[in-house]
XYZ file of N, CA and C in Angstrom:
288
model
N -56.997 -20.243 89.772
C -56.332 -21.184 90.644
C -54.873 -21.346 90.255
N -54.615 -21.478 88.954
C -53.244 -21.669 88.489
C -52.407 -20.417 88.743
N -53.024 -19.265 88.598
C -52.299 -18.014 88.830
C -51.868 -17.907 90.291
N -52.724 -18.390 91.158
C -52.397 -18.344 92.590
C -51.212 -19.259 92.903
N -51.180 -20.417 92.314
C -50.078 -21.361 92.525
C -48.786 -20.776 91.977
N -48.854 -20.171 90.805
C -47.669 -19.562 90.200
C -47.159 -18.426 91.094
N -48.069 -17.622 91.606
C -47.673 -16.519 92.484
C -47.010 -17.040 93.749
N -47.554 -18.090 94.329
C -46.968 -18.662 95.538
C -45.584 -19.234 95.263
N -45.408 -19.869 94.110
C -44.104 -20.412 93.746
C -43.090 -19.277 93.559
N -43.520 -18.207 92.919
C -42.630 -17.059 92.714
C -42.222 -16.418 94.042
N -43.163 -16.261 94.941
C -42.854 -15.673 96.248
C -41.907 -16.572 97.030
N -42.159 -17.871 97.004
C -41.283 -18.816 97.707
C -39.879 -18.789 97.103
N -39.792 -18.740 95.792
C -38.496 -18.686 95.120
C -37.748 -17.399 95.444
N -38.463 -16.287 95.439
C -37.829 -15.008 95.766
C -37.341 -15.007 97.204
N -38.081 -15.619 98.104
C -37.676 -15.699 99.505
C -36.392 -16.505 99.643
N -36.308 -17.600 98.946
C -35.103 -18.443 99.003
C -33.900 -17.684 98.466
N -34.075 -17.003 97.339
C -32.974 -16.247 96.750
C -32.547 -15.118 97.681
N -33.495 -14.427 98.282
C -33.173 -13.330 99.189
C -32.397 -13.827 100.403
N -32.840 -14.928 100.989
C -32.129 -15.486 102.145
C -30.716 -15.913 101.766
N -30.554 -16.519 100.612
C -29.222 -16.946 100.164
C -28.323 -15.739 99.941
N -28.867 -14.684 99.369
C -28.073 -13.477 99.115
C -27.641 -12.818 100.417
N -28.522 -12.756 101.393
C -28.148 -12.140 102.664
C -27.107 -12.971 103.405
N -27.237 -14.291 103.328
C -26.230 -15.143 103.960
C -24.878 -15.022 103.257
N -24.890 -14.911 101.938
C -23.648 -14.732 101.189
C -23.001 -13.400 101.528
N -23.813 -12.372 101.669
C -23.288 -11.050 102.027
C -22.661 -11.092 103.419
N -23.332 -11.726 104.351
C -22.793 -11.821 105.711
C -21.471 -12.586 105.711
N -21.394 -13.655 104.941
C -20.150 -14.419 104.867
C -19.049 -13.607 104.189
N -19.389 -12.822 103.197
C -18.401 -11.969 102.536
C -17.843 -10.936 103.508
N -18.689 -10.390 104.361
C -18.221 -9.432 105.367
C -17.271 -10.102 106.356
N -17.616 -11.314 106.777
C -16.747 -12.050 107.698
C -15.401 -12.326 107.042
N -15.407 -12.766 105.800
C -14.166 -13.036 105.079
C -13.328 -11.770 104.905
N -13.993 -10.649 104.623
C -13.270 -9.383 104.449
C -12.626 -8.945 105.756
N -13.323 -9.149 106.865
C -12.759 -8.778 108.162
C -11.548 -9.646 108.493
N -11.619 -10.910 108.156
C -10.495 -11.815 108.433
C -9.266 -11.460 107.600
N -9.486 -11.014 106.380
C -8.356 -10.726 105.498
C -7.841 -9.298 105.657
N -8.540 -8.457 106.391
C -8.084 -7.090 106.603
C -8.587 -6.110 105.569
N -9.328 -6.578 104.598
C -9.853 -5.692 103.570
C -10.850 -4.708 104.174
N -11.620 -5.168 105.138
C -12.646 -4.326 105.731
C -12.029 -3.138 106.461
N -10.910 -3.356 107.148
C -10.306 -2.249 107.883
C -9.754 -1.198 106.929
N -9.190 -1.636 105.805
C -8.698 -0.678 104.817
C -9.849 0.117 104.216
N -10.941 -0.547 103.895
C -12.098 0.132 103.327
C -12.719 1.077 104.344
N -12.751 0.664 105.604
C -13.318 1.513 106.651
C -12.478 2.768 106.841
N -11.154 2.625 106.788
C -10.283 3.787 106.920
C -10.482 4.742 105.748
N -10.593 4.223 104.546
C -10.819 5.060 103.370
C -12.158 5.775 103.469
N -13.179 5.064 103.924
C -14.498 5.678 104.079
C -14.482 6.752 105.147
N -13.747 6.510 106.232
C -13.666 7.494 107.309
C -12.955 8.758 106.819
N -11.894 8.605 106.066
C -11.194 9.765 105.528
C -12.077 10.541 104.565
N -12.825 9.841 103.736
C -13.729 10.508 102.800
C -14.832 11.251 103.549
N -15.336 10.652 104.620
C -16.387 11.300 105.408
C -15.859 12.549 106.108
N -14.628 12.487 106.605
C -14.040 13.650 107.257
C -13.852 14.782 106.258
N -13.394 14.459 105.068
C -13.204 15.476 104.040
C -14.541 16.088 103.652
N -15.535 15.253 103.458
C -16.861 15.755 103.098
C -17.481 16.516 104.260
N -17.238 16.064 105.485
C -17.801 16.732 106.662
C -17.265 18.141 106.830
N -15.991 18.341 106.558
C -15.437 19.682 106.687
C -16.027 20.603 105.624
N -16.282 20.079 104.428
C -16.899 20.887 103.379
C -18.334 21.242 103.748
N -19.037 20.294 104.366
C -20.418 20.551 104.764
C -20.465 21.588 105.872
N -19.545 21.516 106.818
C -19.532 22.498 107.895
C -19.330 23.893 107.353
N -18.445 24.053 106.385
C -18.207 25.362 105.799
C -19.422 25.837 105.027
N -20.041 24.942 104.287
C -21.183 25.314 103.472
C -22.435 25.504 104.318
N -22.513 24.898 105.494
C -23.719 24.953 106.304
C -23.771 26.089 107.300
N -22.758 26.932 107.340
C -22.763 28.033 108.307
C -23.523 29.216 107.745
N -24.099 29.998 108.638
C -24.855 31.170 108.245
C -24.503 32.310 109.190
N -24.339 33.475 108.647
C -24.043 34.643 109.466
C -25.275 35.022 110.281
N -25.036 35.601 111.429
C -26.144 36.010 112.300
C -27.017 37.035 111.592
N -26.397 37.951 110.891
C -27.157 38.983 110.176
C -28.056 38.362 109.105
N -27.560 37.336 108.432
C -28.365 36.662 107.418
C -29.560 35.956 108.054
N -29.347 35.314 109.182
C -30.441 34.637 109.884
C -31.479 35.639 110.358
N -31.020 36.783 110.867
C -31.954 37.823 111.311
C -32.777 38.345 110.139
N -32.132 38.519 108.994
C -32.834 38.997 107.805
C -33.884 37.990 107.351
N -33.535 36.707 107.342
C -34.468 35.666 106.906
C -35.656 35.569 107.848
N -35.384 35.610 109.160
C -36.466 35.488 110.139
C -37.249 36.782 110.310
N -36.674 37.886 109.878
C -37.367 39.174 110.000
C -37.360 39.709 111.417
N -36.255 39.517 112.144
C -36.131 40.046 113.504
C -35.018 41.077 113.539
N -35.085 41.973 114.503
C -34.067 43.010 114.662
C -32.861 42.451 115.401
N -31.811 43.228 115.456
C -30.556 42.790 116.055
C -30.698 42.457 117.540
N -31.493 43.212 118.278
C -31.616 42.984 119.711
C -32.867 42.214 120.105
N -33.411 41.407 119.193
C -34.663 40.687 119.462
C -34.447 39.643 120.551
N -35.498 39.413 121.323
C -35.412 38.417 122.393
C -35.426 37.016 121.778
N -34.964 36.056 122.569
C -34.916 34.672 122.111
C -36.319 34.153 121.815
N -37.281 34.580 122.610
C -38.666 34.162 122.392
C -39.187 34.617 121.037
N -38.843 35.864 120.641
C -39.264 36.358 119.333
C -38.612 35.560 118.204
N -37.348 35.238 118.381
C -36.632 34.479 117.357
C -37.268 33.102 117.194
N -37.543 32.431 118.294
C -38.149 31.095 118.241
C -39.549 31.168 117.649
N -40.297 32.195 118.012
C -41.650 32.369 117.489
C -41.614 32.541 115.962
N -40.709 33.364 115.467
C -40.579 33.577 114.029
C -40.104 32.305 113.325
N -39.177 31.594 113.967
C -38.676 30.360 113.377
C -39.796 29.338 113.242
N -40.572 29.175 114.292
C -41.673 28.205 114.245
C -42.683 28.586 113.175
N -42.972 29.887 113.071
C -43.912 30.358 112.058
C -43.368 30.059 110.658
N -42.109 30.395 110.420
C -41.500 30.145 109.115
C -41.461 28.649 108.809
N -41.169 27.835 109.819
C -41.109 26.386 109.631
C -42.477 25.842 109.242
N -43.530 26.299 109.918
C -44.869 25.812 109.625
C -45.314 26.243 108.230
N -45.026 27.489 107.863
C -45.396 27.970 106.539
C -44.636 27.191 105.464
N -43.365 26.954 105.715
C -42.542 26.241 104.756
C -42.971 24.786 104.644
N -43.426 24.193 105.738
C -43.847 22.790 105.740
C -45.107 22.591 104.891
N -45.963 23.603 104.841
C -47.206 23.491 104.077
C -46.944 23.493 102.578
N -45.836 24.070 102.156
C -45.560 24.211 100.709
C -44.517 23.289 100.316
């Protein structure tokens, strides 16, 4: 019985702390927007994302010949064959 009361008190206390923290965070965001700090941080984040995005685009490209080799299709394969091989490879890869 006592353990149940202690657990309920802990849950109620954690709920109060969580609500207070979320309200404080929301107020901090409002204050940052009013002072202009948020716009500066947003611009910095946007620039960082653009820089990282260009690196990802370069790293994420694959040559057609490499894709054909991975899928095991010939150069003049039909789109249906390519999709069929892709689905097969995806399913096999998903199992492991």
